[in-house]
């Protein structure tokens, strides 16, 4: 099956999510900023799990089905009431996700608590028409189960929340329906209040959909959402929570969304690449699944540019993760078990990456040079490090010679070490 191709507003929503919010008094406030120390655990963590699961998983045509197919509200509610009945208890479902995440080397997890369709995956008192997983359908609080699973598996807890809600006409035309727009805004503030008060420590808040009518940017819709005020409320309840920029507030890190390759230079400020392991965020039967080797490459390319990688799973209506997705995450997990020291707790550098050829990560005086194309790397001369090279060896074992002069250093891989055997050849270099 070919990759799921987004069209129209769904595609637009993806493109706009990588546009950094412009700084203005409507989108930024110094008082909300976190310190470098507060961001450290997140930047060290490098790899996270994203989960899109809800009524749309039962329908099985992606998380935008309600909007793309113009499903009538009553019929969508029926899907929630009658079809969304996972047979396993909530805790078993979320435990199975978190256990998979742990094995794949993930350090944090972010679950969709309420997507643009308005269906809340917890007992939300402020949901319009009680459209929640406790009042209709499964009668279970999945946010509770998920946050408990994060604690028992030792992963940092993150919640995704969409302020906008397709059920409100005020979303589509706020000027024409101001009461409805205000009601939707009120729902967002109240639901975020619930999420930040009732589930213990929440460490990441992952907004999505700070816009209006799929038009313009998040910042353009700040007149309605007042994201600075919103995030003051959030941070008064969860002072160290790390937020992404998609509420319209500039946020603590920036996002790059989509499965396309990560390229270019090291990015200095905290950032995160997010992509789905299957091509759609929400479940589609027999969807295309990215191979484990591609996930490894994305992780290396992201880490060597200073970022984190957030990988999404799309469980089916029962909460089960498709086997092919498990397989790819298994390959990634095996790789990080052997090579994780070159990823966790590192920063991008000391050398700028060369797209498709090499990149590097470092921690203190240890540098990990990731060689993605040994053939092309033969002609690469890297700038001489400021400190002396004390040793250089393959992370998997074996000496690596190097020649250095005033205009650079060349590393010579032992013969027979090719990318056909090891897709990412890692040279561990000790400086001193
Ligand atoms: C997009 C889409 C959405 C998905 C999200 C994940 O903005 O609207 O369906 O949840 O990105 O990052």
CSV table of N, CA and C in Angstrom, one decimal, residues 129-272:
chain,number,residue,atom,x,y,z
A,129,UNK,N,-21.5,18.9,25.3
A,129,UNK,CA,-22.3,17.7,25.1
A,129,UNK,C,-21.7,16.4,25.7
A,130,UNK,N,-20.9,16.5,26.7
A,130,UNK,CA,-20.3,15.3,27.3
A,130,UNK,C,-19.7,14.3,26.3
A,131,UNK,N,-19.0,14.9,25.3
A,131,UNK,CA,-18.4,14.0,24.3
A,131,UNK,C,-17.0,13.5,24.8
A,132,UNK,N,-17.1,12.5,25.6
A,132,UNK,CA,-15.9,12.0,26.3
A,132,UNK,C,-15.9,10.4,26.3
A,133,UNK,N,-14.7,9.9,26.5
A,133,UNK,CA,-14.6,8.4,26.6
A,133,UNK,C,-15.2,7.8,27.9
A,134,UNK,N,-15.6,8.7,28.8
A,134,UNK,CA,-16.2,8.2,30.0
A,134,UNK,C,-17.7,8.2,29.9
A,135,UNK,N,-18.2,9.3,29.3
A,135,UNK,CA,-19.7,9.4,29.2
A,135,UNK,C,-20.2,8.6,28.0
A,136,UNK,N,-19.4,8.5,26.9
A,136,UNK,CA,-19.9,7.6,25.9
A,136,UNK,C,-18.9,6.6,25.4
A,137,UNK,N,-19.3,5.6,24.8
A,137,UNK,CA,-18.4,4.6,24.3
A,137,UNK,C,-17.8,3.7,25.4
A,138,UNK,N,-16.5,3.7,25.5
A,138,UNK,CA,-15.8,2.8,26.3
A,138,UNK,C,-16.0,3.0,27.8
A,139,UNK,N,-16.4,4.1,28.2
A,139,UNK,CA,-16.6,4.4,29.7
A,139,UNK,C,-15.3,4.3,30.5
A,140,UNK,N,-14.2,4.8,29.9
A,140,UNK,CA,-12.9,4.6,30.5
A,140,UNK,C,-12.2,5.9,30.4
A,141,UNK,N,-11.4,6.2,31.4
A,141,UNK,CA,-10.5,7.4,31.4
A,141,UNK,C,-9.1,7.0,30.9
A,142,UNK,N,-8.9,7.2,29.6
A,142,UNK,CA,-7.6,6.8,29.0
A,142,UNK,C,-6.5,7.7,29.4
A,143,UNK,N,-6.8,9.0,29.7
A,143,UNK,CA,-5.7,9.9,30.1
A,143,UNK,C,-5.2,9.4,31.5
A,144,UNK,N,-6.1,9.0,32.3
A,144,UNK,CA,-5.7,8.4,33.6
A,144,UNK,C,-4.8,7.2,33.4
A,145,UNK,N,-5.3,6.3,32.6
A,145,UNK,CA,-4.5,5.0,32.3
A,145,UNK,C,-3.2,5.4,31.7
A,146,UNK,N,-3.1,6.3,30.8
A,146,UNK,CA,-1.9,6.6,30.1
A,146,UNK,C,-0.9,7.3,31.1
A,147,UNK,N,-1.4,8.2,31.9
A,147,UNK,CA,-0.4,8.9,32.8
A,147,UNK,C,0.1,7.9,33.9
A,148,UNK,N,-0.8,7.0,34.3
A,148,UNK,CA,-0.3,6.0,35.2
A,148,UNK,C,0.7,5.0,34.6
A,149,UNK,N,0.5,4.7,33.3
A,149,UNK,CA,1.4,3.8,32.6
A,149,UNK,C,2.8,4.5,32.5
A,150,UNK,N,2.8,5.8,32.2
A,150,UNK,CA,4.0,6.6,32.0
A,150,UNK,C,4.8,6.4,33.3
A,151,UNK,N,4.1,6.6,34.5
A,151,UNK,CA,4.8,6.5,35.7
A,151,UNK,C,5.3,5.1,36.0
A,152,UNK,N,4.5,4.1,35.7
A,152,UNK,CA,5.0,2.8,36.0
A,152,UNK,C,6.2,2.3,35.1
A,153,UNK,N,6.2,2.8,33.9
A,153,UNK,CA,7.3,2.5,33.0
A,153,UNK,C,8.5,3.5,33.0
A,154,UNK,N,8.3,4.5,33.8
A,154,UNK,CA,9.4,5.5,34.0
A,154,UNK,C,9.6,6.4,32.8
A,155,UNK,N,8.6,6.7,32.1
A,155,UNK,CA,8.7,7.6,31.0
A,155,UNK,C,8.1,9.0,31.3
A,156,UNK,N,8.7,10.1,30.9
A,156,UNK,CA,8.2,11.4,31.1
A,156,UNK,C,6.8,11.5,30.4
A,157,UNK,N,5.9,12.2,31.1
A,157,UNK,CA,4.5,12.3,30.7
A,157,UNK,C,4.2,13.5,29.8
A,158,UNK,N,3.6,13.3,28.6
A,158,UNK,CA,3.2,14.4,27.8
A,158,UNK,C,1.8,14.2,27.3
A,159,UNK,N,1.1,15.4,27.2
A,159,UNK,CA,-0.3,15.3,26.7
A,159,UNK,C,-0.4,16.2,25.5
A,160,UNK,N,-1.1,15.7,24.4
A,160,UNK,CA,-1.4,16.5,23.2
A,160,UNK,C,-2.8,17.0,23.4
A,161,UNK,N,-3.0,18.3,23.0
A,161,UNK,CA,-4.4,18.8,23.1
A,161,UNK,C,-4.6,19.8,22.0
A,162,UNK,N,-5.8,19.7,21.3
A,162,UNK,CA,-6.1,20.6,20.3
A,162,UNK,C,-7.1,21.7,20.8
A,163,UNK,N,-6.7,22.9,20.9
A,163,UNK,CA,-7.7,24.0,21.3
A,163,UNK,C,-8.9,24.0,20.4
A,164,UNK,N,-8.7,24.0,19.1
A,164,UNK,CA,-9.8,24.1,18.2
A,164,UNK,C,-10.6,22.8,18.1
A,165,UNK,N,-11.9,22.9,17.8
A,165,UNK,CA,-12.8,21.8,17.8
A,165,UNK,C,-13.7,22.0,16.6
A,166,UNK,N,-13.7,21.0,15.7
A,166,UNK,CA,-14.6,21.1,14.5
A,166,UNK,C,-16.1,21.2,14.8
A,167,UNK,N,-16.5,20.9,16.0
A,167,UNK,CA,-17.9,20.8,16.3
A,167,UNK,C,-18.5,22.2,16.5
A,168,UNK,N,-17.6,23.2,16.5
A,168,UNK,CA,-18.1,24.6,16.8
A,168,UNK,C,-18.2,25.4,15.5
A,169,UNK,N,-19.3,26.0,15.2
A,169,UNK,CA,-19.4,26.8,14.0
A,169,UNK,C,-18.5,28.1,14.2
A,170,UNK,N,-18.3,28.5,15.4
A,170,UNK,CA,-17.4,29.6,15.7
A,170,UNK,C,-15.9,29.4,15.3
A,171,UNK,N,-15.6,28.1,15.1
A,171,UNK,CA,-14.2,27.8,14.6
A,171,UNK,C,-14.1,28.2,13.2
A,172,UNK,N,-15.2,27.9,12.4
A,172,UNK,CA,-15.1,28.1,11.0
A,172,UNK,C,-15.4,29.6,10.6
A,173,UNK,N,-16.2,30.3,11.4
A,173,UNK,CA,-16.4,31.7,11.2
A,173,UNK,C,-16.6,32.4,12.5
A,174,UNK,N,-15.5,32.7,13.2
A,174,UNK,CA,-15.6,33.3,14.5
A,174,UNK,C,-16.3,34.7,14.5
A,175,UNK,N,-16.1,35.4,13.4
A,175,UNK,CA,-16.7,36.8,13.4
A,175,UNK,C,-18.2,36.7,13.3
A,176,UNK,N,-18.7,35.7,12.5
A,176,UNK,CA,-20.1,35.5,12.3
A,176,UNK,C,-20.8,34.8,13.5
A,177,UNK,N,-20.0,34.0,14.2
A,177,UNK,CA,-20.6,33.3,15.3
A,177,UNK,C,-19.7,33.5,16.6
A,178,UNK,N,-19.7,34.7,17.0
A,178,UNK,CA,-18.7,35.0,18.2
A,178,UNK,C,-19.1,34.2,19.4
A,179,UNK,N,-20.3,33.9,19.7
A,179,UNK,CA,-20.7,33.2,20.9
A,179,UNK,C,-20.1,31.8,20.9
A,180,UNK,N,-20.3,31.2,19.7
A,180,UNK,CA,-19.8,29.8,19.6
A,180,UNK,C,-18.2,29.8,19.7
A,181,UNK,N,-17.6,30.8,19.1
A,181,UNK,CA,-16.1,30.9,19.2
A,181,UNK,C,-15.7,31.0,20.6
A,182,UNK,N,-16.4,31.8,21.4
A,182,UNK,CA,-16.1,32.0,22.8
A,182,UNK,C,-16.3,30.8,23.6
A,183,UNK,N,-17.4,30.1,23.2
A,183,UNK,CA,-17.7,28.8,23.9
A,183,UNK,C,-16.6,27.8,23.7
A,184,UNK,N,-16.1,27.8,22.5
A,184,UNK,CA,-15.0,26.9,22.1
A,184,UNK,C,-13.7,27.2,22.9
A,185,UNK,N,-13.5,28.6,23.0
A,185,UNK,CA,-12.3,29.0,23.7
A,185,UNK,C,-12.4,28.7,25.2
A,186,UNK,N,-13.6,28.9,25.7
A,186,UNK,CA,-13.9,28.5,27.1
A,186,UNK,C,-13.6,27.0,27.4
A,187,UNK,N,-14.1,26.2,26.4
A,187,UNK,CA,-13.9,24.8,26.6
A,187,UNK,C,-12.4,24.5,26.6
A,188,UNK,N,-11.6,25.1,25.8
A,188,UNK,CA,-10.2,24.8,25.7
A,188,UNK,C,-9.5,25.2,27.1
A,189,UNK,N,-9.8,26.4,27.6
A,189,UNK,CA,-9.2,26.8,28.9
A,189,UNK,C,-9.6,25.8,30.0
A,190,UNK,N,-10.9,25.5,30.0
A,190,UNK,CA,-11.4,24.6,31.1
A,190,UNK,C,-10.8,23.2,31.0
A,191,UNK,N,-10.7,22.7,29.7
A,191,UNK,CA,-10.2,21.3,29.6
A,191,UNK,C,-8.7,21.3,29.9
A,192,UNK,N,-8.0,22.4,29.5
A,192,UNK,CA,-6.6,22.4,29.9
A,192,UNK,C,-6.4,22.5,31.4
A,193,UNK,N,-7.3,23.2,32.0
A,193,UNK,CA,-7.2,23.3,33.5
A,193,UNK,C,-7.4,21.9,34.1
A,194,UNK,N,-8.4,21.2,33.6
A,194,UNK,CA,-8.6,19.8,34.1
A,194,UNK,C,-7.3,19.0,33.9
A,195,UNK,N,-6.8,19.0,32.6
A,195,UNK,CA,-5.6,18.1,32.3
A,195,UNK,C,-4.4,18.5,33.2
A,196,UNK,N,-4.3,19.8,33.5
A,196,UNK,CA,-3.1,20.2,34.2
A,196,UNK,C,-3.3,20.1,35.7
A,197,UNK,N,-4.5,19.8,36.2
A,197,UNK,CA,-4.8,19.7,37.6
A,197,UNK,C,-5.0,18.3,38.1
A,198,UNK,N,-5.6,17.4,37.3
A,198,UNK,CA,-6.1,16.2,37.8
A,198,UNK,C,-5.2,14.9,37.5
A,199,UNK,N,-4.1,15.1,36.9
A,199,UNK,CA,-3.3,13.9,36.5
A,199,UNK,C,-1.9,14.0,37.0
A,200,UNK,N,-1.6,14.6,38.1
A,200,UNK,CA,-0.3,14.7,38.7
A,200,UNK,C,0.6,15.5,37.8
A,201,UNK,N,1.9,15.2,37.8
A,201,UNK,CA,2.8,16.0,37.1
A,201,UNK,C,2.7,15.7,35.6
A,202,UNK,N,2.5,16.8,34.8
A,202,UNK,CA,2.5,16.7,33.3
A,202,UNK,C,3.7,17.4,32.9
A,203,UNK,N,4.6,16.8,32.1
A,203,UNK,CA,5.9,17.4,31.8
A,203,UNK,C,5.9,18.0,30.4
A,204,UNK,N,5.0,17.6,29.5
A,204,UNK,CA,5.0,18.2,28.2
A,204,UNK,C,3.6,18.5,27.8
A,205,UNK,N,3.3,19.7,27.3
A,205,UNK,CA,2.0,20.0,26.7
A,205,UNK,C,2.2,20.2,25.2
A,206,UNK,N,1.6,19.3,24.4
A,206,UNK,CA,1.8,19.4,23.0
A,206,UNK,C,0.5,19.8,22.3
A,207,UNK,N,0.5,21.2,22.0
A,207,UNK,CA,-0.7,21.7,21.4
A,207,UNK,C,-0.7,21.4,19.9
A,208,UNK,N,-1.9,21.4,19.4
A,208,UNK,CA,-2.0,21.3,17.9
A,208,UNK,C,-3.3,21.9,17.5
A,209,UNK,N,-3.2,22.9,16.7
A,209,UNK,CA,-4.5,23.5,16.2
A,209,UNK,C,-4.8,24.8,17.0
A,210,UNK,N,-3.9,25.8,17.0
A,210,UNK,CA,-4.2,27.1,17.6
A,210,UNK,C,-4.7,28.0,16.5
A,211,UNK,N,-5.1,27.4,15.3
A,211,UNK,CA,-5.5,28.3,14.3
A,211,UNK,C,-7.1,28.3,14.2
A,212,UNK,N,-7.5,29.1,13.2
A,212,UNK,CA,-9.0,29.2,13.0
A,212,UNK,C,-9.3,28.9,11.6
A,213,UNK,N,-10.3,28.1,11.3
A,213,UNK,CA,-10.8,27.7,10.0
A,213,UNK,C,-9.6,27.3,9.1
A,214,UNK,N,-8.6,26.7,9.6
A,214,UNK,CA,-7.5,26.2,8.8
A,214,UNK,C,-6.8,27.3,8.0
A,215,UNK,N,-7.0,28.6,8.4
A,215,UNK,CA,-6.5,29.7,7.7
A,215,UNK,C,-5.3,30.2,8.5
A,216,UNK,N,-4.4,30.9,7.8
A,216,UNK,CA,-3.3,31.6,8.4
A,216,UNK,C,-2.5,30.8,9.4
A,217,UNK,N,-1.7,31.5,10.3
A,217,UNK,CA,-0.8,30.7,11.2
A,217,UNK,C,-1.5,30.8,12.6
A,218,UNK,N,-0.8,30.1,13.5
A,218,UNK,CA,-1.3,30.1,14.9
A,218,UNK,C,-1.3,31.5,15.4
A,219,UNK,N,-0.2,32.3,15.1
A,219,UNK,CA,-0.1,33.6,15.6
A,219,UNK,C,-1.3,34.5,15.1
A,220,UNK,N,-1.8,34.2,13.9
A,220,UNK,CA,-2.9,35.0,13.3
A,220,UNK,C,-4.2,34.8,14.1
A,221,UNK,N,-4.2,33.7,14.8
A,221,UNK,CA,-5.5,33.4,15.6
A,221,UNK,C,-5.3,33.8,17.1
A,222,UNK,N,-4.2,34.4,17.4
A,222,UNK,CA,-3.9,34.7,18.8
A,222,UNK,C,-4.9,35.7,19.4
A,223,UNK,N,-5.6,36.5,18.5
A,223,UNK,CA,-6.6,37.4,19.0
A,223,UNK,C,-7.7,36.7,19.7
A,224,UNK,N,-8.0,35.5,19.2
A,224,UNK,CA,-9.1,34.7,19.9
A,224,UNK,C,-8.5,33.9,21.1
A,225,UNK,N,-7.5,33.2,20.9
A,225,UNK,CA,-7.1,32.2,21.9
A,225,UNK,C,-6.3,32.9,23.1
A,226,UNK,N,-5.7,34.0,22.8
A,226,UNK,CA,-4.9,34.7,23.8
A,226,UNK,C,-3.9,33.7,24.4
A,227,UNK,N,-3.0,33.2,23.6
A,227,UNK,CA,-2.1,32.1,24.0
A,227,UNK,C,-1.2,32.4,25.2
A,228,UNK,N,-0.8,33.7,25.3
A,228,UNK,CA,0.0,34.1,26.5
A,228,UNK,C,-0.7,33.9,27.8
A,229,UNK,N,-2.0,34.4,27.8
A,229,UNK,CA,-2.8,34.2,28.9
A,229,UNK,C,-3.1,32.7,29.2
A,230,UNK,N,-3.3,31.9,28.2
A,230,UNK,CA,-3.6,30.5,28.3
A,230,UNK,C,-2.4,29.8,28.9
A,231,UNK,N,-1.2,30.1,28.4
A,231,UNK,CA,0.0,29.4,28.9
A,231,UNK,C,0.4,29.9,30.3
A,232,UNK,N,0.0,31.1,30.7
A,232,UNK,CA,0.1,31.6,32.1
A,232,UNK,C,-0.7,30.7,33.0
A,233,UNK,N,-1.9,30.4,32.6
A,233,UNK,CA,-2.7,29.5,33.4
A,233,UNK,C,-2.1,28.1,33.5
A,234,UNK,N,-1.6,27.6,32.3
A,234,UNK,CA,-1.0,26.2,32.3
A,234,UNK,C,0.2,26.2,33.2
A,235,UNK,N,1.1,27.2,33.1
A,235,UNK,CA,2.3,27.2,33.8
A,235,UNK,C,2.1,27.5,35.3
A,236,UNK,N,1.0,28.1,35.6
A,236,UNK,CA,0.7,28.3,37.1
A,236,UNK,C,0.3,27.0,37.7
A,237,UNK,N,-0.2,26.1,36.9
A,237,UNK,CA,-0.6,24.8,37.5
A,237,UNK,C,0.6,23.8,37.4
A,238,UNK,N,1.4,23.9,36.3
A,238,UNK,CA,2.5,23.0,36.0
A,238,UNK,C,3.7,23.9,35.7
A,239,UNK,N,4.4,24.4,36.7
A,239,UNK,CA,5.4,25.4,36.4
A,239,UNK,C,6.5,25.0,35.5
A,240,UNK,N,6.9,23.7,35.5
A,240,UNK,CA,8.1,23.3,34.6
A,240,UNK,C,7.6,22.6,33.4
A,241,UNK,N,6.4,22.7,33.0
A,241,UNK,CA,5.9,22.0,31.8
A,241,UNK,C,6.5,22.6,30.6
A,242,UNK,N,6.9,21.7,29.7
A,242,UNK,CA,7.5,22.2,28.4
A,242,UNK,C,6.4,22.2,27.3
A,243,UNK,N,6.2,23.3,26.7
A,243,UNK,CA,5.1,23.4,25.7
A,243,UNK,C,5.7,23.7,24.3
A,244,UNK,N,5.0,23.1,23.3
A,244,UNK,CA,5.4,23.4,21.9
A,244,UNK,C,4.8,24.7,21.5
A,245,UNK,N,5.1,25.1,20.3
A,245,UNK,CA,4.7,26.5,19.8
A,245,UNK,C,3.3,26.5,19.2
A,246,UNK,N,2.5,25.4,19.3
A,246,UNK,CA,1.3,25.4,18.4
A,246,UNK,C,0.0,25.8,19.1
A,247,UNK,N,0.2,26.6,20.1
A,247,UNK,CA,-1.0,27.3,20.7
A,247,UNK,C,-1.0,28.8,20.2
A,248,UNK,N,0.1,29.1,19.6
A,248,UNK,CA,0.3,30.5,19.2
A,248,UNK,C,1.3,31.2,20.1
A,249,UNK,N,1.5,30.7,21.3
A,249,UNK,CA,2.6,31.2,22.1
A,249,UNK,C,3.9,30.6,21.6
A,250,UNK,N,5.0,31.3,21.6
A,250,UNK,CA,6.3,30.8,20.9
A,250,UNK,C,6.8,29.5,21.4
A,251,UNK,N,6.5,29.2,22.7
A,251,UNK,CA,6.8,27.8,23.1
A,251,UNK,C,8.2,27.6,23.5
A,252,UNK,N,8.5,26.4,24.1
A,252,UNK,CA,9.8,26.1,24.6
A,252,UNK,C,10.7,25.4,23.6
A,253,UNK,N,10.1,24.9,22.5
A,253,UNK,CA,10.9,24.2,21.4
A,253,UNK,C,10.1,24.4,20.1
A,254,UNK,N,10.8,24.2,19.0
A,254,UNK,CA,10.1,24.3,17.8
A,254,UNK,C,9.9,22.9,17.2
A,255,UNK,N,8.9,22.9,16.2
A,255,UNK,CA,8.5,21.6,15.7
A,255,UNK,C,8.9,21.5,14.2
A,256,UNK,N,9.2,20.3,13.8
A,256,UNK,CA,9.3,20.0,12.3
A,256,UNK,C,8.5,18.8,12.1
A,257,UNK,N,7.4,18.9,11.4
A,257,UNK,CA,6.4,17.8,11.3
A,257,UNK,C,6.5,17.1,9.9
A,258,UNK,N,6.5,15.8,9.9
A,258,UNK,CA,6.4,15.0,8.6
A,258,UNK,C,7.6,14.1,8.5
A,259,UNK,N,7.4,13.0,7.7
A,259,UNK,CA,8.3,11.9,7.6
A,259,UNK,C,9.5,12.2,6.7
A,260,UNK,N,9.5,13.4,6.0
A,260,UNK,CA,10.6,13.7,5.1
A,260,UNK,C,11.9,13.8,5.8
A,261,UNK,N,13.1,13.5,5.1
A,261,UNK,CA,14.3,13.5,5.8
A,261,UNK,C,14.7,14.8,6.5
A,262,UNK,N,15.5,14.7,7.5
A,262,UNK,CA,16.0,15.8,8.3
A,262,UNK,C,17.4,16.2,7.6
A,263,UNK,N,17.5,17.5,7.2
A,263,UNK,CA,18.7,17.9,6.6
A,263,UNK,C,19.2,19.3,7.1
A,264,UNK,N,20.3,19.8,6.6
A,264,UNK,CA,20.7,21.1,7.0
A,264,UNK,C,21.7,21.1,8.2
A,265,UNK,N,21.8,22.3,8.7
A,265,UNK,CA,22.8,22.6,9.7
A,265,UNK,C,22.3,22.2,11.1
A,266,UNK,N,23.2,22.3,12.1
A,266,UNK,CA,22.8,22.1,13.5
A,266,UNK,C,21.9,23.3,13.9
A,267,UNK,N,20.8,23.0,14.6
A,267,UNK,CA,19.8,24.0,15.0
A,267,UNK,C,20.1,24.3,16.5
A,268,UNK,N,20.4,25.5,16.8
A,268,UNK,CA,20.8,25.9,18.1
A,268,UNK,C,19.8,25.7,19.2
A,269,UNK,N,18.6,26.2,18.9
A,269,UNK,CA,17.5,26.2,19.9
A,269,UNK,C,16.8,24.8,20.0
A,270,UNK,N,16.2,24.4,21.1
A,270,UNK,CA,15.6,23.1,21.2
A,270,UNK,C,14.5,22.9,20.1
A,271,UNK,N,14.5,21.7,19.5
A,271,UNK,CA,13.6,21.4,18.5
A,271,UNK,C,13.2,20.0,18.4
A,272,UNK,N,12.1,19.7,17.8
A,272,UNK,CA,11.7,18.3,17.8
A,272,UNK,C,11.1,18.0,16.4
